[in-house]
JSON list of C-alpha atoms in Angstrom, two decimals:
[
{"chain": "K", "resi": 1, "resn": "GLU", "atom": "CA", "xyz": [-124.22, 6.73, 49.68]},
{"chain": "K", "resi": 2, "resn": "LEU", "atom": "CA", "xyz": [-122.49, 9.24, 51.90]},
{"chain": "K", "resi": 3, "resn": "LYS", "atom": "CA", "xyz": [-119.27, 10.62, 50.46]},
{"chain": "K", "resi": 4, "resn": "VAL", "atom": "CA", "xyz": [-116.76, 12.73, 52.34]},
{"chain": "K", "resi": 5, "resn": "GLU", "atom": "CA", "xyz": [-114.08, 14.42, 50.29]},
{"chain": "K", "resi": 6, "resn": "GLN", "atom": "CA", "xyz": [-111.07, 16.27, 51.60]},
{"chain": "K", "resi": 7, "resn": "ASN", "atom": "CA", "xyz": [-108.59, 18.40, 49.79]},
{"chain": "K", "resi": 8, "resn": "PRO", "atom": "CA", "xyz": [-105.77, 18.67, 49.51]},
{"chain": "K", "resi": 9, "resn": "LEU", "atom": "CA", "xyz": [-104.71, 15.11, 50.33]},
{"chain": "K", "resi": 10, "resn": "PHE", "atom": "CA", "xyz": [-101.12, 16.19, 50.78]},
{"chain": "K", "resi": 11, "resn": "LEU", "atom": "CA", "xyz": [-99.92, 19.52, 52.05]},
{"chain": "K", "resi": 12, "resn": "SER", "atom": "CA", "xyz": [-96.42, 20.70, 52.59]},
{"chain": "K", "resi": 13, "resn": "MET", "atom": "CA", "xyz": [-96.21, 24.12, 54.15]},
{"chain": "K", "resi": 14, "resn": "GLN", "atom": "CA", "xyz": [-93.55, 26.31, 55.65]},
{"chain": "K", "resi": 15, "resn": "GLU", "atom": "CA", "xyz": [-93.51, 27.26, 59.26]},
{"chain": "K", "resi": 16, "resn": "GLY", "atom": "CA", "xyz": [-95.29, 30.52, 59.89]},
{"chain": "K", "resi": 17, "resn": "LYS", "atom": "CA", "xyz": [-97.60, 30.24, 56.88]},
{"chain": "K", "resi": 18, "resn": "ASN", "atom": "CA", "xyz": [-101.38, 29.94, 56.82]},
{"chain": "K", "resi": 19, "resn": "TYR", "atom": "CA", "xyz": [-103.43, 27.37, 54.96]},
{"chain": "K", "resi": 20, "resn": "THR", "atom": "CA", "xyz": [-106.90, 25.84, 54.79]},
{"chain": "K", "resi": 21, "resn": "ILE", "atom": "CA", "xyz": [-108.02, 22.23, 54.45]},
{"chain": "K", "resi": 22, "resn": "TYR", "atom": "CA", "xyz": [-111.45, 21.64, 52.93]},
{"chain": "K", "resi": 23, "resn": "CYS", "atom": "CA", "xyz": [-113.99, 18.93, 53.63]},
{"chain": "K", "resi": 24, "resn": "ASN", "atom": "CA", "xyz": [-117.06, 18.43, 51.43]},
{"chain": "K", "resi": 25, "resn": "TYR", "atom": "CA", "xyz": [-119.75, 15.89, 52.17]},
{"chain": "K", "resi": 26, "resn": "SER", "atom": "CA", "xyz": [-122.72, 14.62, 50.21]},
{"chain": "K", "resi": 27, "resn": "THR", "atom": "CA", "xyz": [-125.48, 14.27, 52.78]},
{"chain": "K", "resi": 28, "resn": "THR", "atom": "CA", "xyz": [-127.52, 16.74, 54.81]},
{"chain": "K", "resi": 29, "resn": "SER", "atom": "CA", "xyz": [-125.60, 16.42, 58.01]},
{"chain": "K", "resi": 30, "resn": "ASP", "atom": "CA", "xyz": [-125.23, 19.05, 60.71]},
{"chain": "K", "resi": 31, "resn": "ARG", "atom": "CA", "xyz": [-122.51, 17.23, 62.62]},
{"chain": "K", "resi": 32, "resn": "LEU", "atom": "CA", "xyz": [-118.96, 17.21, 61.45]},
{"chain": "K", "resi": 33, "resn": "TYR", "atom": "CA", "xyz": [-115.82, 16.06, 63.21]},
{"chain": "K", "resi": 34, "resn": "TRP", "atom": "CA", "xyz": [-112.13, 16.76, 62.78]},
{"chain": "K", "resi": 35, "resn": "TYR", "atom": "CA", "xyz": [-109.51, 14.29, 63.97]},
{"chain": "K", "resi": 36, "resn": "ARG", "atom": "CA", "xyz": [-105.75, 14.32, 64.05]},
{"chain": "K", "resi": 37, "resn": "GLN", "atom": "CA", "xyz": [-103.65, 11.18, 63.64]},
{"chain": "K", "resi": 38, "resn": "ASP", "atom": "CA", "xyz": [-99.90, 10.95, 64.17]},
{"chain": "K", "resi": 39, "resn": "PRO", "atom": "CA", "xyz": [-98.03, 8.11, 62.43]},
{"chain": "K", "resi": 40, "resn": "GLY", "atom": "CA", "xyz": [-98.72, 4.78, 64.11]},
{"chain": "K", "resi": 41, "resn": "LYS", "atom": "CA", "xyz": [-101.08, 6.37, 66.60]},
{"chain": "K", "resi": 42, "resn": "SER", "atom": "CA", "xyz": [-104.81, 6.45, 67.14]},
{"chain": "K", "resi": 43, "resn": "LEU", "atom": "CA", "xyz": [-107.24, 9.23, 66.33]},
{"chain": "K", "resi": 44, "resn": "GLU", "atom": "CA", "xyz": [-107.35, 12.34, 68.47]},
{"chain": "K", "resi": 45, "resn": "SER", "atom": "CA", "xyz": [-110.55, 14.35, 68.44]},
{"chain": "K", "resi": 46, "resn": "LEU", "atom": "CA", "xyz": [-109.90, 17.99, 67.56]},
{"chain": "K", "resi": 47, "resn": "PHE", "atom": "CA", "xyz": [-113.28, 19.57, 66.93]},
{"chain": "K", "resi": 48, "resn": "VAL", "atom": "CA", "xyz": [-116.92, 18.68, 66.85]},
{"chain": "K", "resi": 49, "resn": "LEU", "atom": "CA", "xyz": [-119.11, 21.04, 64.85]},
{"chain": "K", "resi": 50, "resn": "LEU", "atom": "CA", "xyz": [-122.77, 20.62, 65.64]},
{"chain": "K", "resi": 51, "resn": "SER", "atom": "CA", "xyz": [-124.62, 23.32, 63.74]},
{"chain": "K", "resi": 52, "resn": "ASN", "atom": "CA", "xyz": [-124.54, 25.55, 60.72]},
{"chain": "K", "resi": 53, "resn": "GLY", "atom": "CA", "xyz": [-122.15, 28.44, 61.20]},
{"chain": "K", "resi": 54, "resn": "ALA", "atom": "CA", "xyz": [-120.31, 26.73, 64.05]},
{"chain": "K", "resi": 55, "resn": "VAL", "atom": "CA", "xyz": [-116.75, 27.91, 64.51]},
{"chain": "K", "resi": 56, "resn": "LYS", "atom": "CA", "xyz": [-114.28, 26.46, 66.96]},
{"chain": "K", "resi": 57, "resn": "GLN", "atom": "CA", "xyz": [-110.68, 27.37, 67.64]},
{"chain": "K", "resi": 58, "resn": "GLU", "atom": "CA", "xyz": [-107.90, 25.65, 69.50]},
{"chain": "K", "resi": 59, "resn": "GLY", "atom": "CA", "xyz": [-104.45, 27.15, 69.31]},
{"chain": "K", "resi": 60, "resn": "ARG", "atom": "CA", "xyz": [-103.40, 27.55, 65.69]},
{"chain": "K", "resi": 61, "resn": "LEU", "atom": "CA", "xyz": [-106.35, 25.54, 64.36]},
{"chain": "K", "resi": 62, "resn": "MET", "atom": "CA", "xyz": [-109.80, 26.85, 63.59]},
{"chain": "K", "resi": 63, "resn": "ALA", "atom": "CA", "xyz": [-112.67, 24.80, 62.19]},
{"chain": "K", "resi": 64, "resn": "SER", "atom": "CA", "xyz": [-115.93, 26.01, 60.69]},
{"chain": "K", "resi": 65, "resn": "LEU", "atom": "CA", "xyz": [-119.07, 24.42, 59.28]},
{"chain": "K", "resi": 66, "resn": "ASP", "atom": "CA", "xyz": [-121.44, 25.54, 56.55]},
{"chain": "K", "resi": 67, "resn": "THR", "atom": "CA", "xyz": [-124.21, 22.96, 56.37]},
{"chain": "K", "resi": 68, "resn": "LYS", "atom": "CA", "xyz": [-125.91, 24.64, 53.42]},
{"chain": "K", "resi": 69, "resn": "ALA", "atom": "CA", "xyz": [-122.77, 24.31, 51.33]},
{"chain": "K", "resi": 70, "resn": "ARG", "atom": "CA", "xyz": [-121.99, 20.94, 52.97]},
{"chain": "K", "resi": 71, "resn": "LEU", "atom": "CA", "xyz": [-118.52, 22.26, 53.62]},
{"chain": "K", "resi": 72, "resn": "SER", "atom": "CA", "xyz": [-116.20, 22.39, 56.58]},
{"chain": "K", "resi": 73, "resn": "THR", "atom": "CA", "xyz": [-112.82, 24.07, 56.71]},
{"chain": "K", "resi": 74, "resn": "LEU", "atom": "CA", "xyz": [-109.83, 23.59, 58.97]},
{"chain": "K", "resi": 75, "resn": "HIS", "atom": "CA", "xyz": [-107.68, 26.69, 58.95]},
{"chain": "K", "resi": 76, "resn": "ILE", "atom": "CA", "xyz": [-104.09, 26.60, 60.09]},
{"chain": "K", "resi": 77, "resn": "THR", "atom": "CA", "xyz": [-102.53, 29.83, 61.27]},
{"chain": "K", "resi": 78, "resn": "ALA", "atom": "CA", "xyz": [-98.77, 30.37, 61.49]},
{"chain": "K", "resi": 79, "resn": "ALA", "atom": "CA", "xyz": [-97.96, 26.69, 61.15]},
{"chain": "K", "resi": 80, "resn": "VAL", "atom": "CA", "xyz": [-95.40, 25.04, 63.39]},
{"chain": "K", "resi": 81, "resn": "HIS", "atom": "CA", "xyz": [-93.66, 21.69, 62.98]},
{"chain": "K", "resi": 82, "resn": "ASP", "atom": "CA", "xyz": [-95.72, 20.09, 65.76]},
{"chain": "K", "resi": 83, "resn": "LEU", "atom": "CA", "xyz": [-98.80, 20.36, 63.56]},
{"chain": "K", "resi": 84, "resn": "SER", "atom": "CA", "xyz": [-97.37, 17.80, 61.15]},
{"chain": "K", "resi": 85, "resn": "ALA", "atom": "CA", "xyz": [-99.86, 14.92, 61.10]},
{"chain": "K", "resi": 86, "resn": "THR", "atom": "CA", "xyz": [-102.77, 13.53, 59.11]},
{"chain": "K", "resi": 87, "resn": "TYR", "atom": "CA", "xyz": [-106.06, 15.35, 59.57]},
{"chain": "K", "resi": 88, "resn": "PHE", "atom": "CA", "xyz": [-109.37, 13.61, 58.93]},
{"chain": "K", "resi": 89, "resn": "CYS", "atom": "CA", "xyz": [-112.83, 15.05, 58.72]},
{"chain": "K", "resi": 90, "resn": "ALA", "atom": "CA", "xyz": [-115.76, 12.74, 59.38]},
{"chain": "K", "resi": 91, "resn": "VAL", "atom": "CA", "xyz": [-119.53, 12.84, 59.15]},
{"chain": "K", "resi": 92, "resn": "ASP", "atom": "CA", "xyz": [-122.24, 10.81, 60.86]},
{"chain": "K", "resi": 93, "resn": "LYS", "atom": "CA", "xyz": [-123.38, 8.13, 58.48]},
{"chain": "K", "resi": 94, "resn": "GLU", "atom": "CA", "xyz": [-127.07, 8.71, 59.07]},
{"chain": "K", "resi": 95, "resn": "ASN", "atom": "CA", "xyz": [-127.13, 12.23, 60.48]},
{"chain": "K", "resi": 96, "resn": "SER", "atom": "CA", "xyz": [-128.51, 10.99, 63.76]},
{"chain": "K", "resi": 97, "resn": "GLY", "atom": "CA", "xyz": [-125.61, 12.18, 65.83]},
{"chain": "K", "resi": 98, "resn": "ASN", "atom": "CA", "xyz": [-124.90, 8.77, 67.21]},
{"chain": "K", "resi": 99, "resn": "THR", "atom": "CA", "xyz": [-124.16, 6.59, 64.25]},
{"chain": "K", "resi": 100, "resn": "PRO", "atom": "CA", "xyz": [-120.84, 5.45, 62.91]},
{"chain": "K", "resi": 101, "resn": "LEU", "atom": "CA", "xyz": [-118.63, 7.99, 61.26]},
{"chain": "K", "resi": 102, "resn": "VAL", "atom": "CA", "xyz": [-117.62, 8.05, 57.62]},
{"chain": "K", "resi": 103, "resn": "PHE", "atom": "CA", "xyz": [-114.17, 9.52, 57.19]},
{"chain": "K", "resi": 104, "resn": "GLY", "atom": "CA", "xyz": [-112.62, 11.55, 54.44]},
{"chain": "K", "resi": 105, "resn": "LYS", "atom": "CA", "xyz": [-109.37, 10.27, 52.96]},
{"chain": "K", "resi": 106, "resn": "GLY", "atom": "CA", "xyz": [-107.31, 12.54, 55.18]},
{"chain": "K", "resi": 107, "resn": "THR", "atom": "CA", "xyz": [-104.90, 15.38, 54.57]},
{"chain": "K", "resi": 108, "resn": "ARG", "atom": "CA", "xyz": [-101.30, 14.56, 55.28]},
{"chain": "K", "resi": 109, "resn": "LEU", "atom": "CA", "xyz": [-99.73, 17.78, 56.52]},
{"chain": "K", "resi": 110, "resn": "SER", "atom": "CA", "xyz": [-96.01, 18.33, 56.67]},
{"chain": "K", "resi": 111, "resn": "VAL", "atom": "CA", "xyz": [-94.73, 21.57, 58.16]},
{"chain": "K", "resi": 112, "resn": "ILE", "atom": "CA", "xyz": [-91.17, 22.36, 57.19]},
{"chain": "K", "resi": 113, "resn": "ALA", "atom": "CA", "xyz": [-88.75, 24.95, 58.45]},
{"chain": "S", "resi": 1, "resn": "ASP", "atom": "CA", "xyz": [-104.20, 8.52, 77.81]},
{"chain": "S", "resi": 2, "resn": "THR", "atom": "CA", "xyz": [-107.12, 6.98, 76.01]},
{"chain": "S", "resi": 3, "resn": "GLU", "atom": "CA", "xyz": [-110.07, 5.69, 78.03]},
{"chain": "S", "resi": 4, "resn": "VAL", "atom": "CA", "xyz": [-110.56, 2.87, 75.55]},
{"chain": "S", "resi": 5, "resn": "THR", "atom": "CA", "xyz": [-107.96, 0.17, 76.06]},
{"chain": "S", "resi": 6, "resn": "GLN", "atom": "CA", "xyz": [-106.98, -2.22, 73.31]},
{"chain": "S", "resi": 7, "resn": "THR", "atom": "CA", "xyz": [-104.81, -5.31, 73.61]},
{"chain": "S", "resi": 8, "resn": "PRO", "atom": "CA", "xyz": [-102.46, -6.41, 72.27]},
{"chain": "S", "resi": 9, "resn": "LYS", "atom": "CA", "xyz": [-100.76, -3.37, 70.81]},
{"chain": "S", "resi": 10, "resn": "HIS", "atom": "CA", "xyz": [-99.05, -5.47, 68.17]},
{"chain": "S", "resi": 11, "resn": "LEU", "atom": "CA", "xyz": [-99.93, -8.92, 66.81]},
{"chain": "S", "resi": 12, "resn": "VAL", "atom": "CA", "xyz": [-98.21, -11.07, 64.23]},
{"chain": "S", "resi": 13, "resn": "MET", "atom": "CA", "xyz": [-100.08, -14.16, 63.13]},
{"chain": "S", "resi": 14, "resn": "GLY", "atom": "CA", "xyz": [-99.93, -16.78, 60.44]},
{"chain": "S", "resi": 15, "resn": "MET", "atom": "CA", "xyz": [-102.74, -17.48, 58.04]},
{"chain": "S", "resi": 16, "resn": "THR", "atom": "CA", "xyz": [-103.72, -20.65, 59.90]},
{"chain": "S", "resi": 17, "resn": "ASN", "atom": "CA", "xyz": [-103.71, -19.10, 63.37]},
{"chain": "S", "resi": 18, "resn": "LYS", "atom": "CA", "xyz": [-106.65, -18.12, 65.53]},
{"chain": "S", "resi": 19, "resn": "LYS", "atom": "CA", "xyz": [-106.25, -15.00, 67.61]},
{"chain": "S", "resi": 20, "resn": "SER", "atom": "CA", "xyz": [-108.40, -12.38, 69.29]},
{"chain": "S", "resi": 21, "resn": "LEU", "atom": "CA", "xyz": [-108.25, -8.64, 69.69]},
{"chain": "S", "resi": 22, "resn": "LYS", "atom": "CA", "xyz": [-109.66, -7.15, 72.86]},
{"chain": "S", "resi": 23, "resn": "CYS", "atom": "CA", "xyz": [-111.16, -3.78, 73.67]},
{"chain": "S", "resi": 24, "resn": "GLU", "atom": "CA", "xyz": [-112.32, -2.50, 77.03]},
{"chain": "S", "resi": 25, "resn": "GLN", "atom": "CA", "xyz": [-113.94, 0.69, 78.27]},
{"chain": "S", "resi": 26, "resn": "HIS", "atom": "CA", "xyz": [-115.36, 1.65, 81.65]},
{"chain": "S", "resi": 27, "resn": "MET", "atom": "CA", "xyz": [-117.08, 4.89, 80.73]},
{"chain": "S", "resi": 28, "resn": "GLY", "atom": "CA", "xyz": [-120.54, 3.35, 80.76]},
{"chain": "S", "resi": 29, "resn": "HIS", "atom": "CA", "xyz": [-120.75, 3.54, 76.98]},
{"chain": "S", "resi": 30, "resn": "ARG", "atom": "CA", "xyz": [-123.31, 1.26, 75.38]},
{"chain": "S", "resi": 31, "resn": "ALA", "atom": "CA", "xyz": [-122.10, 1.45, 71.79]},
{"chain": "S", "resi": 32, "resn": "MET", "atom": "CA", "xyz": [-118.84, -0.07, 70.61]},
{"chain": "S", "resi": 33, "resn": "TYR", "atom": "CA", "xyz": [-117.23, -0.15, 67.21]},
{"chain": "S", "resi": 34, "resn": "TRP", "atom": "CA", "xyz": [-114.49, -1.87, 65.24]},
{"chain": "S", "resi": 35, "resn": "TYR", "atom": "CA", "xyz": [-112.73, 0.08, 62.52]},
{"chain": "S", "resi": 36, "resn": "LYS", "atom": "CA", "xyz": [-109.98, -1.16, 60.20]},
{"chain": "S", "resi": 37, "resn": "GLN", "atom": "CA", "xyz": [-107.33, 1.23, 58.94]},
{"chain": "S", "resi": 38, "resn": "LYS", "atom": "CA", "xyz": [-104.84, 0.40, 56.22]},
{"chain": "S", "resi": 39, "resn": "ALA", "atom": "CA", "xyz": [-101.67, 2.44, 55.93]},
{"chain": "S", "resi": 40, "resn": "LYS", "atom": "CA", "xyz": [-102.25, 5.95, 54.64]},
{"chain": "S", "resi": 41, "resn": "LYS", "atom": "CA", "xyz": [-106.01, 5.35, 54.39]},
{"chain": "S", "resi": 42, "resn": "PRO", "atom": "CA", "xyz": [-108.95, 6.51, 56.50]},
{"chain": "S", "resi": 43, "resn": "PRO", "atom": "CA", "xyz": [-110.56, 4.22, 59.06]},
{"chain": "S", "resi": 44, "resn": "GLU", "atom": "CA", "xyz": [-113.26, 1.96, 57.64]},
{"chain": "S", "resi": 45, "resn": "LEU", "atom": "CA", "xyz": [-116.17, 0.79, 59.76]},
{"chain": "S", "resi": 46, "resn": "MET", "atom": "CA", "xyz": [-116.42, -2.97, 60.30]},
{"chain": "S", "resi": 47, "resn": "PHE", "atom": "CA", "xyz": [-118.94, -3.60, 63.10]},
{"chain": "S", "resi": 48, "resn": "VAL", "atom": "CA", "xyz": [-121.14, -1.74, 65.54]},
{"chain": "S", "resi": 49, "resn": "TYR", "atom": "CA", "xyz": [-122.57, -3.12, 68.76]},
{"chain": "S", "resi": 50, "resn": "SER", "atom": "CA", "xyz": [-125.38, -1.32, 70.50]},
{"chain": "S", "resi": 51, "resn": "TYR", "atom": "CA", "xyz": [-126.42, -2.50, 73.95]},
{"chain": "S", "resi": 52, "resn": "GLU", "atom": "CA", "xyz": [-124.37, -5.67, 73.39]},
{"chain": "S", "resi": 53, "resn": "LYS", "atom": "CA", "xyz": [-126.18, -6.56, 70.20]},
{"chain": "S", "resi": 54, "resn": "LEU", "atom": "CA", "xyz": [-124.64, -6.45, 66.75]},
{"chain": "S", "resi": 55, "resn": "SER", "atom": "CA", "xyz": [-126.37, -3.61, 64.92]},
{"chain": "S", "resi": 56, "resn": "ILE", "atom": "CA", "xyz": [-124.12, -3.04, 61.91]},
{"chain": "S", "resi": 57, "resn": "ASN", "atom": "CA", "xyz": [-121.93, -5.44, 59.93]},
{"chain": "S", "resi": 58, "resn": "GLU", "atom": "CA", "xyz": [-120.39, -3.69, 56.96]},
{"chain": "S", "resi": 59, "resn": "SER", "atom": "CA", "xyz": [-120.21, -6.86, 54.87]},
{"chain": "S", "resi": 60, "resn": "VAL", "atom": "CA", "xyz": [-117.08, -7.98, 56.66]},
{"chain": "S", "resi": 61, "resn": "PRO", "atom": "CA", "xyz": [-115.71, -11.45, 55.71]},
{"chain": "S", "resi": 62, "resn": "SER", "atom": "CA", "xyz": [-116.57, -14.22, 58.14]},
{"chain": "S", "resi": 63, "resn": "ARG", "atom": "CA", "xyz": [-112.93, -14.72, 59.05]},
{"chain": "S", "resi": 64, "resn": "PHE", "atom": "CA", "xyz": [-113.56, -11.72, 61.33]},
{"chain": "S", "resi": 65, "resn": "SER", "atom": "CA", "xyz": [-115.97, -12.56, 64.12]},
{"chain": "S", "resi": 66, "resn": "PRO", "atom": "CA", "xyz": [-116.97, -9.91, 66.65]},
{"chain": "S", "resi": 67, "resn": "GLU", "atom": "CA", "xyz": [-118.21, -10.60, 70.14]},
{"chain": "S", "resi": 68, "resn": "CYS", "atom": "CA", "xyz": [-119.54, -8.33, 72.86]},
{"chain": "S", "resi": 69, "resn": "PRO", "atom": "CA", "xyz": [-119.61, -10.34, 76.12]},
{"chain": "S", "resi": 70, "resn": "ASN", "atom": "CA", "xyz": [-120.81, -7.35, 78.14]},
{"chain": "S", "resi": 71, "resn": "SER", "atom": "CA", "xyz": [-121.20, -3.62, 77.86]},
{"chain": "S", "resi": 72, "resn": "SER", "atom": "CA", "xyz": [-117.56, -2.98, 78.72]},
{"chain": "S", "resi": 73, "resn": "LEU", "atom": "CA", "xyz": [-115.86, -5.51, 76.48]},
{"chain": "S", "resi": 74, "resn": "LEU", "atom": "CA", "xyz": [-115.57, -6.00, 72.76]},
{"chain": "S", "resi": 75, "resn": "ASN", "atom": "CA", "xyz": [-113.61, -8.75, 71.08]},
{"chain": "S", "resi": 76, "resn": "LEU", "atom": "CA", "xyz": [-112.65, -9.42, 67.50]},
{"chain": "S", "resi": 77, "resn": "HIS", "atom": "CA", "xyz": [-111.88, -13.07, 66.79]},
{"chain": "S", "resi": 78, "resn": "LEU", "atom": "CA", "xyz": [-109.58, -13.72, 63.87]},
{"chain": "S", "resi": 79, "resn": "HIS", "atom": "CA", "xyz": [-109.25, -16.96, 61.92]},
{"chain": "S", "resi": 80, "resn": "ALA", "atom": "CA", "xyz": [-107.69, -17.87, 58.58]},
{"chain": "S", "resi": 81, "resn": "LEU", "atom": "CA", "xyz": [-106.73, -14.30, 57.80]},
{"chain": "S", "resi": 82, "resn": "GLN", "atom": "CA", "xyz": [-105.01, -13.20, 54.64]},
{"chain": "S", "resi": 83, "resn": "PRO", "atom": "CA", "xyz": [-101.92, -10.98, 54.34]},
{"chain": "S", "resi": 84, "resn": "GLU", "atom": "CA", "xyz": [-104.12, -8.20, 52.99]},
{"chain": "S", "resi": 85, "resn": "ASP", "atom": "CA", "xyz": [-105.89, -8.13, 56.37]},
{"chain": "S", "resi": 86, "resn": "SER", "atom": "CA", "xyz": [-102.77, -6.60, 57.89]},
{"chain": "S", "resi": 87, "resn": "ALA", "atom": "CA", "xyz": [-103.81, -3.22, 59.23]},
{"chain": "S", "resi": 88, "resn": "LEU", "atom": "CA", "xyz": [-104.39, -1.11, 62.33]},
{"chain": "S", "resi": 89, "resn": "TYR", "atom": "CA", "xyz": [-107.59, -2.22, 64.04]},
{"chain": "S", "resi": 90, "resn": "LEU", "atom": "CA", "xyz": [-109.25, 0.52, 66.03]},
{"chain": "S", "resi": 91, "resn": "CYS", "atom": "CA", "xyz": [-111.88, 0.08, 68.68]},
{"chain": "S", "resi": 92, "resn": "ALA", "atom": "CA", "xyz": [-114.15, 2.96, 69.62]},
{"chain": "S", "resi": 93, "resn": "SER", "atom": "CA", "xyz": [-117.02, 3.54, 71.98]},
{"chain": "S", "resi": 94, "resn": "SER", "atom": "CA", "xyz": [-119.77, 6.09, 72.43]},
{"chain": "S", "resi": 95, "resn": "LEU", "atom": "CA", "xyz": [-122.44, 6.66, 75.01]},
{"chain": "S", "resi": 96, "resn": "ARG", "atom": "CA", "xyz": [-125.10, 5.18, 72.78]},
{"chain": "S", "resi": 97, "resn": "THR", "atom": "CA", "xyz": [-126.29, 4.97, 69.20]},
{"chain": "S", "resi": 98, "resn": "GLY", "atom": "CA", "xyz": [-129.59, 5.88, 67.62]},
{"chain": "S", "resi": 99, "resn": "THR", "atom": "CA", "xyz": [-131.67, 8.99, 67.19]},
{"chain": "S", "resi": 100, "resn": "GLY", "atom": "CA", "xyz": [-133.28, 11.15, 69.79]},
{"chain": "S", "resi": 101, "resn": "PHE", "atom": "CA", "xyz": [-130.55, 10.90, 72.37]},
{"chain": "S", "resi": 102, "resn": "GLY", "atom": "CA", "xyz": [-128.44, 13.86, 71.46]},
{"chain": "S", "resi": 103, "resn": "TYR", "atom": "CA", "xyz": [-124.82, 14.02, 70.57]},
{"chain": "S", "resi": 104, "resn": "SER", "atom": "CA", "xyz": [-122.48, 11.21, 71.66]},
{"chain": "S", "resi": 105, "resn": "PRO", "atom": "CA", "xyz": [-118.86, 11.45, 70.45]},
{"chain": "S", "resi": 106, "resn": "LEU", "atom": "CA", "xyz": [-116.68, 8.48, 69.61]},
{"chain": "S", "resi": 107, "resn": "HIS", "atom": "CA", "xyz": [-113.70, 7.70, 71.81]},
{"chain": "S", "resi": 108, "resn": "PHE", "atom": "CA", "xyz": [-110.98, 5.73, 70.04]},
{"chain": "S", "resi": 109, "resn": "GLY", "atom": "CA", "xyz": [-108.50, 3.30, 71.51]},
{"chain": "S", "resi": 110, "resn": "ASN", "atom": "CA", "xyz": [-104.84, 3.25, 70.51]},
{"chain": "S", "resi": 111, "resn": "GLY", "atom": "CA", "xyz": [-105.37, 0.35, 68.16]},
{"chain": "S", "resi": 112, "resn": "THR", "atom": "CA", "xyz": [-103.84, -3.06, 67.51]},
{"chain": "S", "resi": 113, "resn": "ARG", "atom": "CA", "xyz": [-101.28, -3.24, 64.72]},
{"chain": "S", "resi": 114, "resn": "LEU", "atom": "CA", "xyz": [-101.95, -6.61, 63.04]},
{"chain": "S", "resi": 115, "resn": "THR", "atom": "CA", "xyz": [-99.54, -8.29, 60.66]},
{"chain": "S", "resi": 116, "resn": "VAL", "atom": "CA", "xyz": [-100.59, -11.48, 58.87]},
{"chain": "S", "resi": 117, "resn": "THR", "atom": "CA", "xyz": [-97.74, -13.53, 57.48]}
]
């Protein structure tokens, strides 16, 4: 059974600080997804990582994928309040690239002044 | 704005009611999904339709009945629900499912917030 584990589950960080969210998964998948969800809202796609060593950056967020370690990281640089949200990583259930996603439990990020 | 449209946005229903959730997309996607999300939890897969045929049912109770009338529409019929079924129901679509076709990301709708009283 595919398991996707995120840590930390809760993160409170000060504005301007850096931090990393980790996502471990149990299957040999080379496709990993990061989503953002604001309270009461749907899921917004942030990054899609499609191969080992993939690195993508958007603003203050940078995601990377190490398929050998079955690990993805989401790095936050110089956090701002607008980044407060829940972040989910997700993996294809059957590593086919087009199957349903299995989500991690999410990391609830709160950026405080 | 999302390209996957869900209606209604909010729904309150009693345990004896029958209601339906609707999802629509016009991106030419041939795979559509229902996910259920409880508060402060990740989305959980319920059903997958591929080319208008049910391909995955994640052991969902029969009080939830999906329907895919055509490639653009996906319904979720609700009957005799329990209070614990209250959740955010998310619809998603992707170009297709299956191997050999390359990468096809999921597009999520804004969800229907369901409350069962």
